[in-house]
XYZ file of C-alpha atoms in Angstrom:
693
model
C 49.910 137.034 112.184
C 52.519 134.859 114.455
C 56.199 134.368 113.014
C 56.363 130.514 112.905
C 58.636 130.182 115.431
C 56.189 131.666 117.998
C 53.263 129.462 116.639
C 55.757 126.805 118.428
C 55.121 127.947 121.796
C 51.475 127.982 121.335
C 50.553 124.793 122.987
C 51.264 123.238 125.822
C 53.839 120.266 125.481
C 55.959 118.424 127.949
C 57.146 122.538 128.896
C 54.389 123.507 129.467
C 52.326 126.002 127.085
C 53.442 129.196 126.554
C 50.501 131.510 124.731
C 47.083 130.470 124.799
C 45.259 131.030 121.356
C 41.759 132.065 123.175
C 43.571 134.296 125.645
C 46.895 135.431 124.144
C 48.642 135.159 126.714
C 50.689 133.151 128.998
C 49.272 129.915 130.385
C 50.332 127.362 133.030
C 51.282 123.419 131.821
C 49.142 120.653 131.467
C 49.034 118.738 134.922
C 47.038 116.088 136.295
C 45.933 114.777 140.362
C 46.197 112.739 142.975
C 44.873 110.941 145.959
C 45.772 108.177 148.894
C 43.895 105.673 151.538
C 43.481 105.231 154.856
C 42.669 102.754 157.906
C 43.307 103.560 161.737
C 43.307 101.672 165.194
C 40.377 102.592 168.000
C 40.476 105.894 169.872
C 43.114 104.589 172.590
C 45.713 104.401 169.364
C 45.726 107.639 168.603
C 49.269 107.624 168.124
C 49.246 104.803 165.826
C 47.184 106.435 162.940
C 50.327 109.434 163.495
C 52.902 106.560 162.716
C 50.998 105.597 159.936
C 50.515 108.857 158.113
C 53.951 109.552 158.370
C 55.536 105.921 157.438
C 54.248 106.631 153.133
C 55.023 109.918 153.447
C 58.750 109.010 154.303
C 58.863 106.782 151.759
C 57.573 109.377 149.551
C 59.972 110.610 146.219
C 63.468 112.274 147.299
C 61.973 115.946 145.664
C 58.874 115.565 147.674
C 60.663 115.335 151.243
C 63.718 117.983 150.419
C 60.589 120.160 149.045
C 59.101 119.496 153.097
C 62.844 119.752 154.282
C 62.540 123.543 153.239
C 59.772 124.807 154.022
C 59.112 127.980 156.033
C 60.283 126.885 159.894
C 58.033 129.793 160.989
C 54.620 128.541 159.529
C 55.513 124.978 160.348
C 56.481 126.024 164.187
C 52.923 127.909 163.866
C 50.660 125.432 163.050
C 52.911 122.435 165.473
C 51.935 125.027 168.083
C 48.046 125.146 166.561
C 48.401 121.555 166.454
C 49.317 121.032 169.988
C 47.708 123.868 171.548
C 43.988 122.813 169.696
C 44.756 119.406 171.440
C 45.192 120.153 175.029
C 42.051 122.176 174.567
C 40.176 118.922 173.443
C 38.343 118.025 177.055
C 37.107 121.198 177.425
C 35.611 122.152 173.898
C 32.193 123.317 173.683
C 30.491 120.711 171.290
C 29.760 122.761 168.124
C 27.800 121.415 164.904
C 29.636 121.086 162.076
C 29.801 123.253 158.895
C 27.759 121.720 156.037
C 28.965 121.152 152.336
C 27.010 120.337 149.117
C 29.834 119.614 146.716
C 30.989 116.087 148.529
C 28.188 114.819 147.473
C 25.615 117.045 145.400
C 23.398 117.294 148.573
C 23.537 118.513 151.822
C 26.135 117.062 154.142
C 27.577 117.983 157.308
C 31.121 118.487 156.896
C 32.087 115.897 158.968
C 30.403 112.902 157.540
C 32.218 113.253 154.389
C 35.085 110.725 153.220
C 36.334 113.311 150.762
C 38.581 116.308 150.969
C 36.243 119.466 151.211
C 37.346 123.066 151.931
C 34.216 125.293 153.161
C 34.739 129.257 152.664
C 31.729 131.352 154.129
C 30.510 134.347 153.609
C 32.413 136.028 157.220
C 35.776 134.265 156.438
C 35.158 135.835 152.167
C 34.777 139.282 153.505
C 37.370 139.665 156.652
C 40.219 138.250 153.525
C 42.553 140.426 151.964
C 42.145 138.563 148.618
C 42.000 140.469 145.153
C 40.325 138.033 143.921
C 38.506 134.420 143.458
C 41.692 132.851 142.107
C 44.532 134.828 145.704
C 40.833 134.084 147.734
C 41.456 130.163 147.374
C 45.129 130.167 147.007
C 45.089 131.416 151.000
C 42.016 129.581 151.716
C 41.611 126.243 149.946
C 46.142 125.983 149.683
C 45.132 126.104 146.095
C 48.548 127.681 144.007
C 47.825 130.531 141.205
C 49.019 130.879 137.530
C 48.198 134.454 136.540
C 49.742 136.710 133.728
C 50.098 139.481 135.813
C 47.819 141.055 138.614
C 44.108 141.196 139.502
C 41.568 141.162 136.291
C 44.508 139.345 134.085
C 44.667 136.026 132.965
C 44.418 134.451 136.107
C 43.344 129.917 136.519
C 44.185 127.738 139.462
C 46.422 124.734 139.770
C 44.659 122.152 142.477
C 46.616 119.576 143.950
C 48.911 120.294 140.823
C 46.157 119.616 137.997
C 46.222 121.670 134.794
C 43.692 124.495 135.154
C 41.557 122.771 132.087
C 41.642 120.108 134.978
C 39.439 121.822 137.259
C 35.489 121.945 137.743
C 34.089 125.150 138.364
C 30.123 125.676 138.986
C 28.446 128.925 140.358
C 25.051 128.059 141.653
C 24.913 124.749 140.581
C 25.686 125.647 137.075
C 28.934 124.564 134.963
C 30.708 127.922 133.435
C 33.807 128.453 131.259
C 35.264 128.291 128.073
C 34.989 125.366 125.854
C 37.112 126.487 123.862
C 40.521 126.412 125.991
C 38.612 124.109 128.538
C 39.276 126.672 131.410
C 37.447 129.057 133.888
C 38.110 132.340 132.722
C 38.812 133.898 136.710
C 39.482 137.150 135.966
C 36.145 137.879 134.929
C 34.244 136.700 138.593
C 34.080 139.634 141.237
C 34.236 138.224 144.874
C 31.072 140.555 145.417
C 27.904 138.892 147.118
C 28.861 135.484 147.205
C 27.685 133.745 150.298
C 30.315 130.655 150.003
C 32.785 128.751 148.742
C 32.802 125.086 148.617
C 35.954 123.649 147.268
C 36.190 119.620 146.570
C 39.994 118.806 146.559
C 40.281 115.619 144.585
C 38.251 112.909 142.166
C 35.243 114.313 140.975
C 34.526 113.240 137.546
C 32.100 110.804 139.140
C 30.023 113.127 140.551
C 29.938 116.208 137.767
C 31.724 114.545 134.605
C 34.835 115.901 132.740
C 37.344 117.939 134.052
C 36.836 117.359 137.777
C 40.141 115.854 137.852
C 41.740 118.329 140.915
C 38.863 119.092 142.113
C 35.374 120.962 142.093
C 34.513 124.846 143.114
C 31.704 125.625 143.500
C 30.236 129.148 143.801
C 26.936 129.994 145.845
C 26.033 133.243 145.377
C 24.124 135.115 147.824
C 20.111 133.801 148.533
C 17.555 137.160 150.391
C 16.164 135.945 153.989
C 15.013 138.070 156.710
C 14.146 141.500 156.647
C 14.629 143.831 153.781
C 18.797 144.961 153.701
C 20.653 147.289 151.632
C 24.382 147.117 151.845
C 27.306 148.937 149.933
C 30.830 149.806 149.365
C 33.704 152.276 147.740
C 37.015 151.642 148.242
C 40.055 153.522 146.540
C 43.648 151.876 146.392
C 47.201 152.402 144.674
C 47.715 152.358 141.126
C 44.539 154.182 140.087
C 42.254 151.322 142.429
C 38.407 152.002 142.996
C 35.658 149.669 143.602
C 32.234 149.954 144.565
C 29.155 147.915 144.627
C 25.161 147.841 145.937
C 22.919 145.151 146.983
C 19.652 144.774 148.493
C 18.613 141.376 149.530
C 15.159 140.125 152.056
C 12.572 137.716 152.339
C 9.069 138.207 152.607
C 5.433 136.220 152.312
C 7.430 133.319 150.480
C 9.404 135.445 148.365
C 13.220 135.992 148.614
C 15.270 138.191 147.103
C 19.010 139.225 146.386
C 20.194 142.181 143.697
C 23.717 143.352 143.551
C 25.866 145.644 140.940
C 29.272 145.887 141.527
C 32.526 147.890 139.934
C 36.064 147.425 139.401
C 38.580 149.441 138.006
C 43.081 149.607 138.401
C 45.060 151.505 136.128
C 47.423 148.617 137.014
C 51.412 147.925 135.392
C 53.049 147.053 132.694
C 51.898 143.033 132.191
C 55.506 142.247 131.201
C 58.914 142.964 132.183
C 61.231 144.320 129.908
C 63.379 141.894 127.493
C 60.356 139.159 127.805
C 61.230 135.778 125.939
C 59.262 136.936 122.986
C 59.740 140.708 122.731
C 56.194 142.070 123.402
C 57.428 143.799 126.207
C 55.399 147.435 126.194
C 55.778 150.197 128.841
C 52.384 151.656 129.275
C 49.972 150.555 132.136
C 47.952 147.417 131.666
C 44.924 147.886 133.951
C 41.328 146.260 133.962
C 37.655 147.560 134.407
C 35.157 144.600 135.923
C 30.885 145.060 136.191
C 29.025 142.665 137.262
C 25.275 142.353 137.961
C 23.963 139.883 140.267
C 20.279 138.266 141.040
C 19.078 135.536 142.956
C 15.116 135.343 143.408
C 12.421 132.160 145.292
C 9.279 131.845 145.758
C 7.609 129.006 147.725
C 5.006 127.851 146.236
C 3.722 125.704 149.168
C 5.399 124.091 152.661
C 8.438 122.119 150.587
C 8.372 123.304 147.146
C 10.391 126.173 146.195
C 10.768 127.389 141.968
C 13.690 129.719 141.998
C 15.576 132.289 139.331
C 19.507 132.915 138.830
C 21.211 135.160 136.360
C 24.614 136.382 136.300
C 26.188 139.049 134.286
C 29.935 139.982 134.101
C 31.692 141.887 131.333
C 36.093 142.402 131.882
C 38.113 144.721 130.063
C 41.705 144.814 130.489
C 45.101 145.260 128.855
C 47.827 143.523 127.888
C 50.883 143.589 125.817
C 51.374 141.339 122.762
C 52.794 142.043 119.469
C 51.348 141.967 116.186
C 53.258 140.878 112.842
C 53.793 142.115 109.318
C 54.127 140.301 106.373
C 56.862 138.386 104.528
C 59.820 138.154 103.804
C 61.086 139.797 107.736
C 57.325 139.585 109.982
C 58.572 142.461 111.648
C 57.483 142.468 115.024
C 55.231 145.097 116.201
C 54.057 145.041 120.847
C 53.329 148.683 120.490
C 49.166 148.457 119.743
C 47.487 148.452 122.584
C 46.167 145.029 122.855
C 42.570 144.162 125.226
C 40.586 141.074 126.406
C 36.990 141.790 126.713
C 35.295 139.094 127.944
C 31.552 138.509 128.930
C 30.008 135.514 131.364
C 25.963 135.190 131.042
C 24.379 132.434 133.514
C 20.880 132.000 133.801
C 18.987 129.362 135.150
C 15.649 128.612 136.371
C 15.298 125.232 138.956
C 12.619 123.718 141.520
C 12.888 121.926 144.523
C 10.469 119.334 146.213
C 9.537 117.568 149.605
C 7.629 114.401 147.936
C 7.680 112.527 151.137
C 9.443 112.830 154.425
C 12.303 110.012 152.082
C 12.382 111.661 148.675
C 13.329 115.120 147.900
C 14.012 115.827 144.089
C 15.473 119.309 141.964
C 15.106 120.147 138.717
C 17.366 122.946 136.900
C 17.729 124.225 133.906
C 20.151 126.495 132.873
C 22.163 128.491 130.237
C 25.512 129.340 130.041
C 27.396 131.832 127.145
C 31.322 133.023 127.419
C 32.559 135.349 125.026
C 35.751 136.209 124.257
C 37.585 138.894 121.907
C 41.872 139.145 122.217
C 44.121 141.125 120.240
C 44.535 144.732 118.750
C 44.132 145.720 115.327
C 43.102 141.995 114.148
C 41.104 140.702 117.479
C 40.143 137.148 117.641
C 36.824 136.121 118.920
C 35.348 132.484 120.763
C 32.146 132.268 121.823
C 30.904 129.413 124.319
C 27.142 128.409 124.708
C 25.759 126.025 127.064
C 21.995 124.718 127.328
C 21.783 121.869 130.959
C 19.116 120.087 132.030
C 20.008 118.522 135.385
C 17.353 115.783 137.102
C 18.097 114.996 140.862
C 16.414 113.295 143.254
C 17.747 112.499 146.485
C 16.817 109.426 148.717
C 17.129 109.023 152.543
C 16.109 105.208 153.880
C 16.875 106.004 156.943
C 18.619 108.566 159.333
C 21.839 109.541 158.187
C 21.759 106.979 154.939
C 21.644 109.627 152.116
C 20.937 108.621 148.183
C 21.773 110.293 145.449
C 20.771 109.621 141.456
C 21.430 112.046 138.599
C 20.397 112.746 135.270
C 21.797 115.617 133.388
C 22.214 116.927 129.745
C 24.747 119.009 128.532
C 24.618 120.744 124.689
C 27.912 122.944 124.109
C 27.952 125.297 121.620
C 30.964 126.527 119.821
C 31.828 130.174 117.814
C 35.244 131.233 116.322
C 37.187 132.349 113.898
C 40.061 130.539 113.821
C 37.233 127.275 113.516
C 36.278 126.536 109.421
C 33.066 126.570 111.130
C 30.587 126.024 114.124
C 31.290 123.544 116.337
C 28.379 121.716 118.822
C 28.702 118.824 121.012
C 25.957 117.252 123.515
C 26.620 114.955 126.739
C 24.285 113.012 128.035
C 24.937 111.216 131.686
C 23.248 109.884 134.893
C 25.108 108.802 138.059
C 24.252 107.041 141.273
C 25.646 107.549 144.705
C 25.349 106.705 148.800
C 26.593 108.421 151.029
C 25.806 107.083 155.023
C 26.942 106.504 158.312
C 27.134 102.959 160.003
C 28.207 103.422 163.752
C 31.771 104.805 164.042
C 32.245 103.805 159.971
C 31.929 106.651 157.051
C 31.247 105.113 154.311
C 29.958 106.575 150.394
C 30.435 105.138 146.687
C 29.042 107.152 142.886
C 29.371 105.728 139.823
C 28.589 107.603 136.554
C 28.352 107.215 133.100
C 29.193 110.266 130.663
C 28.036 109.622 126.630
C 29.514 112.528 124.683
C 28.255 112.877 120.645
C 32.617 113.584 119.918
C 34.556 111.862 121.802
C 32.794 108.686 123.019
C 31.386 107.347 126.433
C 32.949 107.760 129.610
C 32.360 105.545 133.296
C 34.192 106.782 136.068
C 33.397 105.951 140.218
C 34.761 106.473 143.310
C 34.734 105.002 146.733
C 35.289 106.209 149.971
C 35.631 104.873 153.850
C 35.760 106.367 157.228
C 36.040 105.605 160.585
C 35.272 107.862 164.455
C 37.961 107.329 166.210
C 36.995 109.415 168.774
C 37.955 112.592 170.458
C 37.081 114.019 166.763
C 39.596 112.096 165.620
C 38.329 110.826 161.845
C 40.534 108.908 159.475
C 39.440 108.682 156.029
C 40.832 107.167 152.696
C 39.494 107.362 149.074
C 40.092 106.208 145.148
C 38.565 107.730 142.177
C 38.722 107.881 138.909
C 38.946 110.768 136.622
C 38.966 112.471 133.037
C 39.079 115.755 130.997
C 37.072 115.920 127.628
C 38.909 117.307 124.778
C 38.422 121.553 124.381
C 37.070 122.241 121.584
C 40.865 124.072 120.419
C 42.008 120.753 120.849
C 39.535 119.140 118.580
C 39.067 121.801 115.974
C 41.711 125.066 116.454
C 42.767 125.497 112.545
C 46.493 124.240 112.383
C 46.401 122.449 115.820
C 43.277 119.950 116.512
C 42.591 116.595 115.501
C 39.475 115.494 115.424
C 40.512 112.108 116.882
C 41.676 113.533 120.178
C 40.691 111.324 122.997
C 40.254 112.730 126.583
C 42.761 112.565 129.322
C 42.412 109.617 132.096
C 42.537 109.731 135.633
C 43.362 107.684 139.011
C 43.629 108.954 141.897
C 44.152 107.586 145.630
C 44.157 109.903 149.314
C 44.858 108.874 152.586
C 43.731 111.841 155.826
C 43.175 112.477 159.018
C 40.523 115.196 160.110
C 39.888 116.418 163.923
C 37.436 119.007 164.511
C 36.290 120.274 168.639
C 34.322 123.589 168.615
C 36.520 126.457 167.537
C 39.683 124.142 166.813
C 40.539 122.138 163.723
C 43.781 120.009 161.987
C 43.704 118.058 158.579
C 46.121 116.246 156.978
C 45.965 114.260 153.942
C 48.469 112.534 151.244
C 46.913 111.819 148.346
C 48.262 110.630 144.085
C 47.282 110.664 140.933
C 48.058 109.480 137.658
C 46.915 111.084 134.710
C 47.569 109.425 131.088
C 46.232 110.460 127.609
C 47.936 114.274 128.304
C 47.046 115.903 125.789
C 49.684 118.411 124.537
C 51.218 119.840 121.102
C 53.080 117.466 119.420
C 56.229 119.112 117.781
C 56.904 116.182 115.686
C 55.139 116.264 111.945
C 54.787 113.285 111.699
C 52.243 112.780 114.337
C 50.191 115.372 112.515
C 47.941 115.480 110.022
C 48.778 115.475 106.798
C 47.203 119.408 105.989
C 50.351 121.937 105.205
C 48.640 123.787 108.114
C 50.397 121.408 110.722
C 53.860 121.611 109.182
C 54.676 123.035 113.270
C 52.915 120.535 114.964
C 49.793 119.654 116.335
C 47.188 118.388 119.396
C 48.381 115.046 120.587
C 47.793 112.380 123.539
C 51.508 111.970 124.391
C 51.732 112.332 128.564
C 51.338 111.068 131.227
C 52.295 113.206 134.359
C 52.468 111.531 138.614
C 51.362 114.297 140.885
C 51.461 113.746 144.795
C 52.182 115.479 147.638
C 50.599 115.881 151.455
C 48.792 119.085 152.743
C 48.071 120.342 156.022
C 45.775 122.760 157.776
C 45.084 123.393 161.062
C 42.864 126.627 162.757
C 42.044 128.061 166.479
C 40.885 130.600 168.396
C 42.637 131.534 171.638
C 40.259 134.270 172.952
C 39.703 137.189 170.361
C 42.728 135.831 168.663
C 42.242 133.500 165.319
C 44.846 131.533 163.594
C 44.256 129.637 160.635
C 47.106 128.356 158.355
C 47.926 125.875 155.576
C 50.949 123.724 153.903
C 51.040 121.959 150.564
C 54.150 120.080 149.476
C 53.513 118.627 146.019
C 55.427 116.786 143.673
C 54.095 117.361 139.990
C 56.833 116.008 137.300
C 56.000 114.383 133.628
C 56.450 110.764 134.093
C 58.044 110.023 129.839
C 60.624 112.863 130.673
C 60.788 113.484 134.702
C 61.069 117.284 134.484
C 58.819 119.308 136.607
C 55.536 120.556 135.304
C 55.751 124.251 134.523
C 53.897 127.061 137.125
C 53.975 124.452 140.434
C 55.788 124.953 142.978
C 57.258 122.506 145.762
C 55.843 123.834 148.719
C 53.671 127.015 149.337
C 52.104 127.655 152.957
C 49.588 130.252 154.471
C 49.086 131.435 157.669
C 46.035 134.280 159.408
C 45.460 136.128 161.991
C 42.462 138.025 163.278
C 41.940 139.305 165.589
C 38.815 141.177 167.298
C 38.742 144.050 170.237
C 35.845 145.341 170.734
C 34.645 147.239 167.346
C 37.791 147.143 165.831
C 39.652 143.913 164.022
C 42.964 143.183 163.077
C 43.944 140.417 160.711
C 47.266 140.010 158.968
C 47.826 137.235 156.388
C 51.828 135.763 155.042
C 51.374 133.511 151.918
C 55.156 131.991 151.237
C 55.347 129.940 147.760
C 58.562 128.004 146.277
C 60.155 128.272 143.042
C 58.596 127.101 140.308
C 59.901 126.347 136.284
C 58.293 128.006 133.496
C 59.212 128.000 129.977
C 62.343 127.210 131.058
C 63.176 129.877 133.575
C 63.493 128.919 137.407
C 60.849 131.466 138.713
C 62.384 132.573 142.199
C 59.778 131.569 145.727
C 58.769 134.451 147.780
C 56.732 135.577 150.248
C 54.453 138.425 150.984
C 52.533 139.854 153.616
C 48.763 142.023 153.970
C 47.817 143.591 156.558
C 44.521 145.230 157.260
C 42.113 146.727 159.730
C 38.667 148.223 160.563
C 35.881 150.235 162.718
C 33.095 149.730 162.811
C 32.040 153.468 164.234
C 28.184 153.357 164.204
C 25.379 150.565 164.127
C 25.192 149.691 160.556
C 28.737 151.088 159.364
C 31.856 150.157 158.383
C 35.488 151.580 157.803
C 38.124 149.578 156.276
C 41.544 149.462 155.117
C 44.708 147.179 154.319
C 47.818 147.280 152.388
C 49.090 144.441 150.427
C 51.959 143.630 149.439
C 53.410 144.914 152.573
C 57.069 144.858 152.135
C 56.467 145.834 148.213
C 57.970 142.053 147.537
C 58.723 142.186 143.477
C 57.098 138.818 142.157
C 57.069 136.880 138.853
C 54.064 135.024 138.867
C 54.663 133.705 135.469
C 57.325 133.722 133.039
C 58.699 137.424 132.065
C 54.615 138.793 133.904
C 55.055 141.602 136.862
C 52.519 141.618 139.686
C 51.365 144.263 141.744
C 54.079 145.963 144.049
C 52.752 147.349 147.240
C 48.968 148.609 147.397
C 47.292 150.345 150.433
C 43.440 150.571 149.949
C 40.926 152.620 152.307
C 37.391 151.920 152.158
C 33.955 152.239 153.881
C 30.961 149.588 154.069
C 27.249 149.982 154.490
C 25.230 147.215 156.171
C 21.142 146.722 157.120
C 21.955 144.032 158.742
C 24.560 144.650 161.694
C 28.064 143.594 161.011
């Protein structure tokens, strides 16, 4: 039982939410997202493009310019050197095929033909990273900020372009996942094991994927079997009583392909909270976690161009955290001593058919199920269950080379059960979408529109239009405008003493302008974006705006705020012989437009720098992450920098020894107010693969 004072901090207001009734743990604030637009001259006027890009930044708000001036000089200097080196190498660079992306249009496109801001993280980069989780990998590779209540295995979300953790859509093998009650994905329950690639669409995605794609979309693709049967496995041990192991088999034969894997991870961790925390929930015991994952993906080619496939994922997380129980009246005595636990389970299953009807027409049918369950608490746990049925029919038409038209029809059925609801709740959403992507000479064009009709909150129509121009020498200018919406969660609508059935979706408008450059192994990009979100769903403390029921005496959900998210992102990568360098810089201004205050847990700047050196059978690497200060629940969290180092040695054809040290300098990191991350952590492990490493 919570005291009235604690209930006042349950949900997200102007200062951000403190405790989510879905997880029992602190969570980041509501937000919004952004984009701008661009134009450029011909190849001989590249210098004018640079001036055009910098001018809007020079006229940006003081907070954004101040953040830029305070960025790490080391990282900016390094990125400048990388850019200079890549430009000098243009004339001699080897022509390579660009990576392919699916997320930008729902169908495969070369990355250099999209007008949106897309990051592709392939399997090699995933395996080479020192990231401790999916959310940490996204922070390092995709330039997103991280919100986490402790270390690995504890409540986590991502802040994509400053958008709230509820405003990024996550798909696993094309299937929408996450809690419909809390309206976010429990990244802490997902394992990095046997992921083939991750794609990130930074910016508006509702016109492609529907609700919640305000800050962007994350598409996680599991491994698909190919070639002869191969066995892979890994085992590792680390500090804080940590250990990991996984084993998998994959291959293809006679039209049948398969990939099956299981994994387990465990850590004793540290106490998630620091002494003297805001709510007095500190418990000195260790708060560890245990995660188990089983995954299978199988397909069969019925005939040339026709394939059926089945994908199944089952992941289960058990973690501990610090909280309190309260006695009855009159004193409501607080007791932080019980052992609070979170039990999360996620199941995803899909059946799909892909067919080539003729050279101009391909079709895809997918039926999918998703179930998310959570139990949180000690002696009196709360239960939340989300069940989804998803039906998708997508058709792609290619009337001419480099011209693509995508038409999609979808139906989503959601059911929610909770001990905090008066009865089980359900809703359904029917949608239709149409998209175009094409190249006309040096011009790149894209446009998509989508209509969503929901049984609870009504209809929403979103659209997006993009333009790009290939200037030459690998340089492309692009512009994008889009509208988005975030659906109210079941908690926003029905949670006892908080939810209001008339809550409306959040609405966003975003614009961006960018430059991309790629030649051979070298690439660089800069993007300026602006996103304004209205009708933000926040906690309303004023009793006059809440239902008359006495259970709302301490406040309710309300569409009350507006937010402005704007910033600039830089990224660059270059290979110098055996040395590969890659870096990102994000400058962000995220503010509540009603009060002018900064949104919780958003840093004004974040930088990453990654270096990998390969020689013979050895690979050496280091990663630097720098984050600026952040506001959180009335407290300023100081900025910090962490350094990770790693080494691997291929001592036999299929065997590799691996070692890494995370947080080498043992930096005391406070990821959220009063929460504690892990200190220095050393790992030793061995990897086996039937396919050459």
